[in-house]
Coordinates of C-alpha atoms (C1' of nucleotides) in Angstrom, one line a residue:
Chain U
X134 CA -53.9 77.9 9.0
X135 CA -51.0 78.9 11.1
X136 CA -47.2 77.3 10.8
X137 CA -45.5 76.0 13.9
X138 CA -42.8 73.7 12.3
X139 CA -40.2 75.2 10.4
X140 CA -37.7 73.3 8.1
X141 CA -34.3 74.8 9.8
X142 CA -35.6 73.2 13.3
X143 CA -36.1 69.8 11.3
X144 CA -32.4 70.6 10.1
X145 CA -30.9 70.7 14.1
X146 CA -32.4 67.8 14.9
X147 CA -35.0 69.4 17.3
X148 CA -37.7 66.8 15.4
X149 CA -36.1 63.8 15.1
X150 CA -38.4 60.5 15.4
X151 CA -40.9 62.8 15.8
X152 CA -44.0 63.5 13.3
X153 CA -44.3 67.2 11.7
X154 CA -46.6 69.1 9.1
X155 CA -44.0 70.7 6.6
X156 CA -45.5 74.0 5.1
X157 CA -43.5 75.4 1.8
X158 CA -42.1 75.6 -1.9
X159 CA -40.8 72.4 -3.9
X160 CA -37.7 73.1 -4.3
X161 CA -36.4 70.6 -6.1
X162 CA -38.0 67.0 -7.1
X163 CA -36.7 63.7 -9.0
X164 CA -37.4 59.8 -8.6
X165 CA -38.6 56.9 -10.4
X166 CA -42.5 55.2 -10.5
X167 CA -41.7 54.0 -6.9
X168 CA -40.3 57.0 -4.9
X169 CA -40.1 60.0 -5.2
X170 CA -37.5 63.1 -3.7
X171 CA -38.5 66.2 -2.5
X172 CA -36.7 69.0 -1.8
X173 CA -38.6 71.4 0.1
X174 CA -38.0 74.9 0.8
X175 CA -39.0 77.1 3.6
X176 CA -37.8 80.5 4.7
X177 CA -35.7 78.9 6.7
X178 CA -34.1 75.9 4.7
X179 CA -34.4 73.1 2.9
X180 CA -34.8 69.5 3.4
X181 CA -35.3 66.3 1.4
X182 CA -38.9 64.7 1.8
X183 CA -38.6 60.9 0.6
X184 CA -42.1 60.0 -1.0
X185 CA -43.1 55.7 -1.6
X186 CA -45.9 55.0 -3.3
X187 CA -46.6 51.9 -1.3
X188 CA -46.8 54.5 1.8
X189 CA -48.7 57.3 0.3
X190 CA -50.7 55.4 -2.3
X191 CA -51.3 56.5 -6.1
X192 CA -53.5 59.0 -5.6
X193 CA -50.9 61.3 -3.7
X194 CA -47.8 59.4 -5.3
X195 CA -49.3 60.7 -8.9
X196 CA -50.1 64.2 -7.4
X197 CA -46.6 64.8 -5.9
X198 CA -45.2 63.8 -9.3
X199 CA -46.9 66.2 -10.7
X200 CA -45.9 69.5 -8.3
X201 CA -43.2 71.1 -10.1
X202 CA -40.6 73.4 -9.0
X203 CA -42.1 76.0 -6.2
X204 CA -45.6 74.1 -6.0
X205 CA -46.8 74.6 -2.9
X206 CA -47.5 72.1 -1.1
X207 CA -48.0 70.8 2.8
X208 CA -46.1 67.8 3.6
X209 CA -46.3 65.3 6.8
X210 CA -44.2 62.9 7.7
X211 CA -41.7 61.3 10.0
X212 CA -38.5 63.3 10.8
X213 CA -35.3 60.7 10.7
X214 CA -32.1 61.1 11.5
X215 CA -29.6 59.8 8.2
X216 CA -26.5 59.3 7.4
X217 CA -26.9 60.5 4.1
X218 CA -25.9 64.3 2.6
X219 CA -28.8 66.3 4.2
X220 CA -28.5 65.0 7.7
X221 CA -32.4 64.3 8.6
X222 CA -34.8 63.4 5.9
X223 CA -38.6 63.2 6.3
X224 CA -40.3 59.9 5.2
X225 CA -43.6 61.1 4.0
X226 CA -46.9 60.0 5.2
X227 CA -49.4 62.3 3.5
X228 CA -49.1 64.8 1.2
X229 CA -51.2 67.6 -0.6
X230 CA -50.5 70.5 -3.3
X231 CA -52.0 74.1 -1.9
X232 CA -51.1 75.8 -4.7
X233 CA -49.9 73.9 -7.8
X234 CA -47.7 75.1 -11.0
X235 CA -49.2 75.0 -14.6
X236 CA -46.5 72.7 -16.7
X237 CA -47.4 74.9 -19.4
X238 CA -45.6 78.0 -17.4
X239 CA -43.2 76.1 -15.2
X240 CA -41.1 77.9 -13.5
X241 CA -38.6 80.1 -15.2
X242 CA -36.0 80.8 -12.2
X243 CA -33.8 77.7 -14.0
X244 CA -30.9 76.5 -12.7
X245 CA -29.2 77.5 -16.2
X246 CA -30.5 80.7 -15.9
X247 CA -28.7 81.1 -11.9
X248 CA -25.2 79.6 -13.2
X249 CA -24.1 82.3 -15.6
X250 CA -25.4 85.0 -13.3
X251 CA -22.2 84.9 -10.9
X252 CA -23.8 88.2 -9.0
X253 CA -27.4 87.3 -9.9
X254 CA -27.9 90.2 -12.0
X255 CA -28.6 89.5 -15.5
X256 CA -31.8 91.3 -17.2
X257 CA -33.5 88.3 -17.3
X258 CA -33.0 87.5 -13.3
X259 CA -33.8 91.0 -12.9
X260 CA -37.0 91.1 -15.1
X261 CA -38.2 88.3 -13.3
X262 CA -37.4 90.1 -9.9
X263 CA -40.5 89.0 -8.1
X264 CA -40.0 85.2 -8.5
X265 CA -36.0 85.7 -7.9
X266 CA -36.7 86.8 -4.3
X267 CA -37.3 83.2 -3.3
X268 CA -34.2 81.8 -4.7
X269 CA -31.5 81.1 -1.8
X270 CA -29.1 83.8 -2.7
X271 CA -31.8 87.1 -2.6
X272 CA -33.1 85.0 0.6
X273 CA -30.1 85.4 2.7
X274 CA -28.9 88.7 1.4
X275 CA -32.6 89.7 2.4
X276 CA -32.1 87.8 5.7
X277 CA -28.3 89.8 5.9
X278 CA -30.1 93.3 4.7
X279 CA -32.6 92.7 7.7
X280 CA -30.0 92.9 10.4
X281 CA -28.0 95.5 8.9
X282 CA -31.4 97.4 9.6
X283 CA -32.2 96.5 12.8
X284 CA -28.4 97.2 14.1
X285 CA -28.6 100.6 12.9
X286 CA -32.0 100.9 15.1
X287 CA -30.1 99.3 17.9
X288 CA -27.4 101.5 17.5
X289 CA -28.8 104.2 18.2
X290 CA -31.4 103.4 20.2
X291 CA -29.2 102.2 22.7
X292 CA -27.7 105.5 23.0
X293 CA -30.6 107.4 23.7
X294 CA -31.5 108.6 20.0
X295 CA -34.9 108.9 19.2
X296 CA -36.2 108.1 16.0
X297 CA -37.4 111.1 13.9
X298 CA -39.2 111.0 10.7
X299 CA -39.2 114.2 8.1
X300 CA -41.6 114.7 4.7
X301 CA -40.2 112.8 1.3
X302 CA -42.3 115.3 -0.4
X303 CA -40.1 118.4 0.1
X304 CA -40.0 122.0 -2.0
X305 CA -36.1 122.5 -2.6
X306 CA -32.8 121.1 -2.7
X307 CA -29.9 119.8 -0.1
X308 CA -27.3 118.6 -2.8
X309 CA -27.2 121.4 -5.4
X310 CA -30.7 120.8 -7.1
X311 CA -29.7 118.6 -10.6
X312 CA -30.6 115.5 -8.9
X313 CA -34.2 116.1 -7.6
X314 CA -36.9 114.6 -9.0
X315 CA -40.0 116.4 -10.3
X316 CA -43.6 115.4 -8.7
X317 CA -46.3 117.1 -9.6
X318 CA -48.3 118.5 -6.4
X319 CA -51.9 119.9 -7.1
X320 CA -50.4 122.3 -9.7
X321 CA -47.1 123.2 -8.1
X322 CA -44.0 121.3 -8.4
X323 CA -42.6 119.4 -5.6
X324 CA -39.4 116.7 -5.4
X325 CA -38.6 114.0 -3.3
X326 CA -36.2 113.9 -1.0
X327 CA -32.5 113.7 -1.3
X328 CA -32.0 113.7 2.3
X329 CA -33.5 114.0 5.8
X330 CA -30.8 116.5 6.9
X331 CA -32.2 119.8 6.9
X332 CA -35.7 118.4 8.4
X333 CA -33.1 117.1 11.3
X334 CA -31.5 120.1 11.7
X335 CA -35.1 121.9 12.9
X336 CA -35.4 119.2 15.3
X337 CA -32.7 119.4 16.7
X338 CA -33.0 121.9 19.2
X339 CA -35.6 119.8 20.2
X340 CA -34.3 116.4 20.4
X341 CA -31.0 116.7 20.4
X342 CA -29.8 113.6 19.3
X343 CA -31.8 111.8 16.7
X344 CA -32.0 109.2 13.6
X345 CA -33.4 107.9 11.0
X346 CA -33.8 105.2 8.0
X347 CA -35.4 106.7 5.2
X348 CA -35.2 106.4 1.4
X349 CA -33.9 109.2 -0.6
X350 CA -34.0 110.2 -4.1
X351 CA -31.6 111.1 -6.5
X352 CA -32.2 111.8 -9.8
X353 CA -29.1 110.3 -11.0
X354 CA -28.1 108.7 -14.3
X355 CA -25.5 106.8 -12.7
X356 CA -24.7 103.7 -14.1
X357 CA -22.0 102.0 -11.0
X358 CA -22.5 98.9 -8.7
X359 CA -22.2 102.2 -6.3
X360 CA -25.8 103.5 -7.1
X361 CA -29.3 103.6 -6.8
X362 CA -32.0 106.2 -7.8
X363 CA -34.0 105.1 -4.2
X364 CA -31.8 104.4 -1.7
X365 CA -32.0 103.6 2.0
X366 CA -30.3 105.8 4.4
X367 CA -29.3 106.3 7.9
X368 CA -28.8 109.8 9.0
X369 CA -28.3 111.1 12.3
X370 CA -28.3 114.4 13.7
X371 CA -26.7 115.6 16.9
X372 CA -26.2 119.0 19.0
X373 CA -23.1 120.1 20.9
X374 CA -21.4 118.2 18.9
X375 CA -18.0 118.8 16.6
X376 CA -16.9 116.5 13.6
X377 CA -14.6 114.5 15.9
X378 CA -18.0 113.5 17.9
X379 CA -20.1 112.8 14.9
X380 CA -17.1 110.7 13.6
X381 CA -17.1 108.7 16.9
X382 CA -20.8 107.5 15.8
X383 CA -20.0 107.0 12.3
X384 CA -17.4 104.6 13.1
X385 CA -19.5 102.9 16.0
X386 CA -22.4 102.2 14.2
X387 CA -20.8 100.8 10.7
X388 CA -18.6 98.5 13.4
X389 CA -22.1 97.3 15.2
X390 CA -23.6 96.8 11.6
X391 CA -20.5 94.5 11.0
X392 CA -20.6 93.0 14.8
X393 CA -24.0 92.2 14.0
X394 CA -23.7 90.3 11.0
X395 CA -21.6 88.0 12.7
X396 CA -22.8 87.6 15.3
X397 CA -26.2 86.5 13.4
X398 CA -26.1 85.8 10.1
X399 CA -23.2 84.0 9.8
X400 CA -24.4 80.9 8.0
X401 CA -25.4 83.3 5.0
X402 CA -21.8 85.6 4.9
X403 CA -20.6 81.8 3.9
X404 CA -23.5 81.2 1.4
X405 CA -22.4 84.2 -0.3
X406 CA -18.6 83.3 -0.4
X407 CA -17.7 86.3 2.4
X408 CA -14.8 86.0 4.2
X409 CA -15.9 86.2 7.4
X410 CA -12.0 87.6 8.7
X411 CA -13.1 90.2 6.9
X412 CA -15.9 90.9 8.5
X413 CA -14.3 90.6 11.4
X414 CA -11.6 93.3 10.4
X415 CA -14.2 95.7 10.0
X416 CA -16.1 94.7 13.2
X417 CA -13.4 94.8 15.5
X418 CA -10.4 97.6 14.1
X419 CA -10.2 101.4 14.8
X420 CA -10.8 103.1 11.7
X421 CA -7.7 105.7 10.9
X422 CA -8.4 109.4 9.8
X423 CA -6.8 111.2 6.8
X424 CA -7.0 115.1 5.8
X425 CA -7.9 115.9 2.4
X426 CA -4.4 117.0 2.2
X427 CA -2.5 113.8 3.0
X428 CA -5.0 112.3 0.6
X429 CA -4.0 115.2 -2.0
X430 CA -0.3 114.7 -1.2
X431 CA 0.0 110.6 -1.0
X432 CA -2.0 110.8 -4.5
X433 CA 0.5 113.0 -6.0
X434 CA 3.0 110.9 -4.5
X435 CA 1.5 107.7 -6.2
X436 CA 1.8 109.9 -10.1
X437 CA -2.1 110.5 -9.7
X438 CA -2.7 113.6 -11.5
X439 CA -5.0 116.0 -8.7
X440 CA -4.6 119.7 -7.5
X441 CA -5.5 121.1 -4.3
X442 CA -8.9 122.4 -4.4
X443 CA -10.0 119.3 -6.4
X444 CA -13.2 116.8 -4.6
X445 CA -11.9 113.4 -4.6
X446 CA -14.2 111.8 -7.2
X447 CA -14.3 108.0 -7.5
X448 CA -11.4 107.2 -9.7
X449 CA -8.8 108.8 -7.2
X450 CA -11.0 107.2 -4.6
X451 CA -10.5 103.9 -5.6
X452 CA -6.5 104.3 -6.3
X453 CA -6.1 106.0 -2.2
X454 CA -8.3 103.2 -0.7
X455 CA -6.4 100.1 -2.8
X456 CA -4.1 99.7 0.3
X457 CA -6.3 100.5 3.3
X458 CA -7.6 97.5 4.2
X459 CA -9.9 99.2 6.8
X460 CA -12.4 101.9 6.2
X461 CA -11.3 104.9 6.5
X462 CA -12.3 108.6 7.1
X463 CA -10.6 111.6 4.5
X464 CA -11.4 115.0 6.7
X465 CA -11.3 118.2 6.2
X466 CA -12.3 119.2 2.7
X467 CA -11.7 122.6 1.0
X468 CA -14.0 124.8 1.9
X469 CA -14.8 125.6 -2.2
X470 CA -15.4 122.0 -2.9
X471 CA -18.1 121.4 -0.4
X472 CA -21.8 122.9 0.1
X473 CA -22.7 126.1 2.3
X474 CA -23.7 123.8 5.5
X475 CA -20.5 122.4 6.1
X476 CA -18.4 124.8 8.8
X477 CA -15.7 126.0 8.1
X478 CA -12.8 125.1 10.4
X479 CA -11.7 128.1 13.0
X480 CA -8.1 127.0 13.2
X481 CA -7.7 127.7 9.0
X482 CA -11.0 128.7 6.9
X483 CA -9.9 127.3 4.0
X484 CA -11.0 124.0 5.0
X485 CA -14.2 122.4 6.4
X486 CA -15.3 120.3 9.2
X487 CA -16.5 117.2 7.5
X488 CA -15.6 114.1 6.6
X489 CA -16.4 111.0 4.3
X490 CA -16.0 107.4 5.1
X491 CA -14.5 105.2 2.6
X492 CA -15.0 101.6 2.3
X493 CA -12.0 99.5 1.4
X494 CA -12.5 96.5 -1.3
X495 CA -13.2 99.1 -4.0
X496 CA -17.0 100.1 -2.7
X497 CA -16.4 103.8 -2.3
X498 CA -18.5 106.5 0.3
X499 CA -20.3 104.9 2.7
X500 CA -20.7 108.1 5.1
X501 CA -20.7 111.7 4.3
X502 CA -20.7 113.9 7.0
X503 CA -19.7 116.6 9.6
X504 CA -20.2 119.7 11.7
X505 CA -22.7 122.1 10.2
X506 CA -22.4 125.8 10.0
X507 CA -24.8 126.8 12.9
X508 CA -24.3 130.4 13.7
X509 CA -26.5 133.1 11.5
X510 CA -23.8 135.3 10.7
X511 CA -21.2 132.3 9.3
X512 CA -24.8 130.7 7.5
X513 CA -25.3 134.2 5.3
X514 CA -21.9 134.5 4.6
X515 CA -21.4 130.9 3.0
X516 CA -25.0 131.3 1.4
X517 CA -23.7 134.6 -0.1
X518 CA -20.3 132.8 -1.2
X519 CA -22.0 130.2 -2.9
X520 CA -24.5 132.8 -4.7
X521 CA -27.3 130.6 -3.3
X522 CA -30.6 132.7 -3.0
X523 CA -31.5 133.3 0.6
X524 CA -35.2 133.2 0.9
X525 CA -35.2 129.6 -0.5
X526 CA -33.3 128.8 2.9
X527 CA -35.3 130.7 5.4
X528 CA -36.4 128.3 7.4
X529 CA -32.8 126.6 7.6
X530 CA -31.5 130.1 8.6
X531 CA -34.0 130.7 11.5
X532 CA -32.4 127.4 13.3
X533 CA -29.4 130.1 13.8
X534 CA -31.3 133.0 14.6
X535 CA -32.7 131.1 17.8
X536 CA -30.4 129.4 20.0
X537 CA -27.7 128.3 17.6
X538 CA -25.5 125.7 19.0
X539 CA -22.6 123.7 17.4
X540 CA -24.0 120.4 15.8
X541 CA -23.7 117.9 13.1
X542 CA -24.9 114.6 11.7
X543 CA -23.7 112.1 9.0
X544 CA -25.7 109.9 6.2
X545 CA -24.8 106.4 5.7
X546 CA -25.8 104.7 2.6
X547 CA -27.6 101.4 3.8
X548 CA -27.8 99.5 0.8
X549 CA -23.9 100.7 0.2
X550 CA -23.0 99.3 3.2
X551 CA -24.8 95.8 3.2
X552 CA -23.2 95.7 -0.3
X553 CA -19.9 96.3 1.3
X554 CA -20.1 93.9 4.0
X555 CA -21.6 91.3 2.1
X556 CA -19.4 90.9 -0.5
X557 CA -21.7 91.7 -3.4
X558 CA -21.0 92.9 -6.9
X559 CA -23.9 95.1 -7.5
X560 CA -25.8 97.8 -5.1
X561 CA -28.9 96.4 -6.8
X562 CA -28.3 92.3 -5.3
X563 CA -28.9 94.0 -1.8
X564 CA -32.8 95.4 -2.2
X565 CA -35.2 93.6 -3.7
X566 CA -36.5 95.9 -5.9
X567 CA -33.9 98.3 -7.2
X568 CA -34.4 101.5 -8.6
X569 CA -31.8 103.1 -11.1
X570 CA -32.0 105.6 -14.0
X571 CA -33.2 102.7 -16.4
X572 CA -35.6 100.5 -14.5
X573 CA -38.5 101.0 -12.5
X574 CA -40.0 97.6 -13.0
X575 CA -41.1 95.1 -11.5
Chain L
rG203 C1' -24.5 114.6 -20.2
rC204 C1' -20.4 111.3 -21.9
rC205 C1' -17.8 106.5 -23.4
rG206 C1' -18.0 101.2 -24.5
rA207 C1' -20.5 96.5 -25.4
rC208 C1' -24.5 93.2 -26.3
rA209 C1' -29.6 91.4 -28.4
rU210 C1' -30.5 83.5 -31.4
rA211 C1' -36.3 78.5 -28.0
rG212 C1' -39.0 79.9 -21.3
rC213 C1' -33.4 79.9 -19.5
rU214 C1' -27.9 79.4 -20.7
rU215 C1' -25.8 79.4 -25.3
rA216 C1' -23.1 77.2 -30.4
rG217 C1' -23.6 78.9 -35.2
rU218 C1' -16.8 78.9 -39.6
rU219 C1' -15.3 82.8 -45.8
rG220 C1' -23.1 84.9 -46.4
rG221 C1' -25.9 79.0 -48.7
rU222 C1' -33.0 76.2 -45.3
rG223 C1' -30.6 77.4 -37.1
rG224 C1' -27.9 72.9 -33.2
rA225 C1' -27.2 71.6 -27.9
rG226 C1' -27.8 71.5 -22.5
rC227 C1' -31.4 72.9 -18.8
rG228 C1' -36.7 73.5 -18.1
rG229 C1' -41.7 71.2 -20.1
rU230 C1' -44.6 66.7 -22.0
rG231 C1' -44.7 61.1 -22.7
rG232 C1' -42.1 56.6 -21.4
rA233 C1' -38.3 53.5 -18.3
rC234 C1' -36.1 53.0 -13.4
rU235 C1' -37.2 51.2 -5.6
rG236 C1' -32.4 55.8 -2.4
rU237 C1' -31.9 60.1 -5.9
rU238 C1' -28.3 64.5 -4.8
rA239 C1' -28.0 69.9 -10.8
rA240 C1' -30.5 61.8 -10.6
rU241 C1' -29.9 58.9 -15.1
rC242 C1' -31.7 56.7 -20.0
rC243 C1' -35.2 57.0 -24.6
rA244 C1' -38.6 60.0 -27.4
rC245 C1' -41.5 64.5 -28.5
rA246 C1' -42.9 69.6 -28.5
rG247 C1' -40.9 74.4 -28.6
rG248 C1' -37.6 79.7 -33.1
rU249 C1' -40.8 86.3 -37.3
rC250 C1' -32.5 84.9 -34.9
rG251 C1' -34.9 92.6 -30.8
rC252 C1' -37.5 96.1 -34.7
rA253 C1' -37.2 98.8 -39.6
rG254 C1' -34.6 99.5 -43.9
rG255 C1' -30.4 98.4 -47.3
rU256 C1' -26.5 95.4 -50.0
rU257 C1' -26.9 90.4 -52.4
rC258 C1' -29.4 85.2 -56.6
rG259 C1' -29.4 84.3 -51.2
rA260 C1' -28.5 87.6 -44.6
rG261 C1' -28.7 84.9 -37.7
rU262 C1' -24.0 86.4 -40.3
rC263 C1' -22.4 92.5 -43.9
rC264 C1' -24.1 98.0 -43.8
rU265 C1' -27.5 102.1 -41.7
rG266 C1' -31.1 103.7 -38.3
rC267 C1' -34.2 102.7 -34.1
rU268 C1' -35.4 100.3 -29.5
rG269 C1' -34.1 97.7 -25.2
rU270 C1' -30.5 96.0 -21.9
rC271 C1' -25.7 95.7 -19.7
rG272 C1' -20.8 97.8 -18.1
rG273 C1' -18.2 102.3 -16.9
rC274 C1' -17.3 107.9 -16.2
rG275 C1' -19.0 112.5 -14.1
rC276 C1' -22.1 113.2 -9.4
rC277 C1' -22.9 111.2 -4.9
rA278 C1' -24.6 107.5 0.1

RNA sequence: GCCGACAUAGCUUAGUUGGUGGAGCGGUGGACUGUUAAUCCACAGGUCGCAGGUUCGAGUCCUGCUGUCGGCGCCA
C-alpha cells in the first residue's frame, strides 16, 4: 500500500498525458448528476479531479457524490494539461472511498469557521486542533516549522557541534524557581526542565562545543502571543569562549534559520502573506549591538519612564525595538538585574557579559544569552550575593573547581522564532499542539 | 498574581426601548454536462454557557459561577 505519485508533481507537469493513482483527502467537491469536481488534497497540494458518469459509471459516480469533505479516497485517472485555473486537471477513470465521512458528522473544519479566524486561532479551531492540522495554513506553517528545525541542526552541525541531550526530569531550578512545575517522582518531588543549560555546562569540558533542541517548561501564567508553557528550544554551549563569540553564533544561526526559509519554503512565506523582503532583511543584514545603557539612555530620551538598574521588560521592549528594523542584540545588563551565572564584566563589575536578542516587528526575546561565571571563587561570591543556598548548586560549582575555563552558550526560543519569521499572530499557530497556562487539550 | 472582554444551531453570526429566536456556511432530498467558496428549490437542526434574582413576561436587566479570549508582570 505504498504512495509513489504525489499531487505537487501532477501540479509541475511531471505527469502530464500520463496515467497516475492519486492517494488523499477530498478537499473540496461540487457538480451536477453528470460530473462531478474534486478537489483533492495531499501533503503536498491540491488538484481538481473531474469525475463523468458516462466514464466512471453509477456505481462509482454515486459513491464519489457521496465522499464528503476529507473522505479518503484513491483516485486514477489521466493527468491533462488545461488552460483552466488549476493548470492540469485529472480526468478520472476509476475511483474508490478508503475511508468515508459519516454525513451525520461531516466535517466541522468549515470554511465559515476558517474566515473569521484571521490568525486561525479561535477556541473552536483550537478545540478542534487535531482535524485543524490538515487545513492548508497549519500545513505549511508545519512544513515552515520543519526547516526552521532542521537549519538549527545544520547549523551547528556544520560547525563541528555535537548534539547533546540532558534529563527533562531535573531536581532544582535555572530561572529563579516560581516557574517549575511539580511532578511527582516515587515520593519526592521533581520539575521539568526550564532549560538544558546547566546539564551543558557539565559537558562542556568534555565536548566543548555542543547543541541542542529540547522542550522546556515554564510554569507560566502568561497570557502573550510571546508564550508557551512547553516550548522548543535551541541552546548551545561553548568553551573558550567570551560573549562577543557566543553572539557571533546567535546571530549566524537566526540568519541560516532565515536563509533557509527562503531558500525552501518559499511557496508557503507567500501562503501566509510574508513579505519575503523581509525575510530577506533578516537573512542577509548584520545585526547591530546595544548596551543596556544606550538602551536606558535612548528610552529616557524617547519620555519612557525607566531607571538604571531596571530589566527591560516587554513594554519598554517593544517601544526600543519600534524603529530597528533588524534584530538586534541589548548587552551588557546590570549585574543586580540578572542571575548568579552570568559573569560579571572585568573592565566594570557593575555589569554583566550577556546579552538578549530582540526581534523587530513587535515579537520580543528571541535569544538570551552570554558568558558564564566559570571560575570557583567569582561562582561563591555571586551565589553568596544573590543569598542562593550553595549545596543546591554543588554539582554546578565542581565544573569550576576542575579546570575552569571561560565559556558560554545562548537559548533561542524555536517556536518564537518561526513565529517571528513567519509572520504569525500567535506563538501557538506555530506548533501543533500548544501548551499555555489554560489548555492542555487536545 | 493583576487588568479587560466575550459566551445564541456543527461553524460564522443578526437579534432594536424586555413581548414565542432569523440568516449564511455545513448536512439531507431534489434540479443542473465544466464547476472554481458552483448555482437554484425544499427540509432537518436551538435548555440562547450554568445557577439564582427582578418582572405579568428575560437571549436581552442584576448577582454569582464556569469556560474561553486578549493583555500586564516574568521570560525564549
Amino acid at each position: 500500500m505504498t504512495k509513489d505519485t504525489w499531487i505537487g508533481d501532477v501540479r509541475t507537469g511531471e505527469h502530464d498525458g500520463a496515467e497516475v493513482e492519486l492517494k488523499g483527502w477530498v478537499h473540496r467537491s461540487r457538480g451536477s448528476n453528470k460530473i462531478r469536481f474534486i478537489v483533492l488534497r495531499d501533503s503536498t497540494g491540491t488538484v481538481q479531479c473531474v469525475i463523468k458518469r458516462e466514464v466512471v459509471g453509477d456505481e462509482t459516480f454515486e459513491a464519489m457524490k457521496g465522499a464528503l469533505v476529507e473522505s479518503s479516497v484513491i483516485l486514477t485517472g489521466i493527468v491533462e494539461s488545461t488552460e483552466r485555473e488549476h493548470g492540469h486537471e485529472v480526468q478520472v477513470t476509476s475511483a474508490v472511498v478508503v475511508g468515508p465521512v459519516n454525513p451525520e458528522r461531516p466535517f466541522p473544519i468549515t470554511e465559515s469557521a476558517m474566515a473569521e479566524a484571521e490568525g486561525g486561532e479561535t477556541e473552536f479551531l483550537l478545540d478542534n486542533r487535531h482535524l485543524y492540522l490538515r487545513t492548508g495554513r497549519m500545513t505549511s506553517m508545519l512544513k515552515m516549522r520543519s526547516t526552521v528545525f532542521g537549519a538549527i541542526h545544520s547549523y551547528f552541525r556544520d560547525r563541528d557541534f555535537i548534539e547533546y541531550q540532558a534529563p527533562n526530569f531535573v531536581a532544582g531550578a535555572v530561572e529563579g524557581g516560581s516557574t517549575l512545575f511539580e511532578v511527582p517522582y516515587f515520593g519526592r518531588t521533581a520539575y521539568l526542565t526550564q532549560s538544558w543549560q546547566l546539564y551543558a555546562e557539565a559537558a562542556m569540558p568534555a565536548l566543548e562545543r555542543l547543541y541542542t533542541m529540547a522542550p522546556s517548561f515554564r510554569a507560566e501564567k502568561s497570557r502573550t502571543r510571546r508564550h508557551l508553557t512547553e516550548f522548543w528550544h535551541a541552546e548551545m554551549e561553548m568553551a573558550w569562549a567570551s560573549n562577543d563569540d557566543i553572539m557571533v553564533h546567535g546571530e549566524g544561526v537566526v540568519r541560516h534559520i532565515a536563509r533557509s526559509l527562503l531558500d525552501e519554503r518559499e511557496a508557503e512565506l507567500i501562503e501566509q502573506g510574508r513579505d519575503l523582503n523581509l525575510v530577506a532583511r533578516y537573512a542577509d543584514s548584520p545585526y547591530p549591538r546595544m548596551r543596556y545603557d544606550e538602551a536606558v539612555e535612548t528610552l529616557q530620551g524617547m519620555g519612557v519612564e525607566i531607571e538604571w538598574g531596571q530589566d527591560l521588560d516587554y513594554s519598554k521592549e517593544k517601544v526600543l525595538t519600534a524603529d530597528f528594523d533588524v534584530p538586534t542584540f541589548l548587552t551588557h545588563y546590570p549585574r543586580i538585574a540578572k542571575p548568579f551565572y552570568h559573569r560579571p564584566d572585568p573592565d566594570d563589575t557593575k555589569y554583566v557579559l550577556c546579552h538578549d536578542l530582540l526581534a523587530p516587528e513587535g515579537y520580543g526575546e528571541i535569544i538570551g544569552g552570554g558568558e558564564r561565571t566559570w571560575s570557583e571563587k567569582e561562582i561563591l561570591e555571586r551565589i553568596d550575593e544573590e543569598g542562593t543556598p550553595r549545596d543546591a548548586y554543588e554539582f554546578y560549582i565542581d565544573i569550576r573547581r576542575y579546570g575552569g575555563v571561560p565559556h558560554g552558550g545562548f537559548g533561542l526560543g524555536v517556536d518564537r522564532v518561526c513565529a517571528w519569521l513567519t509572520g504569525a499572530e500567535h506563538i501557538r499557530e506555530t506548533i501543533a499542539f500548544p501548551r499555555d497556562s489554560r489548555r492542555v487539550t487536545p
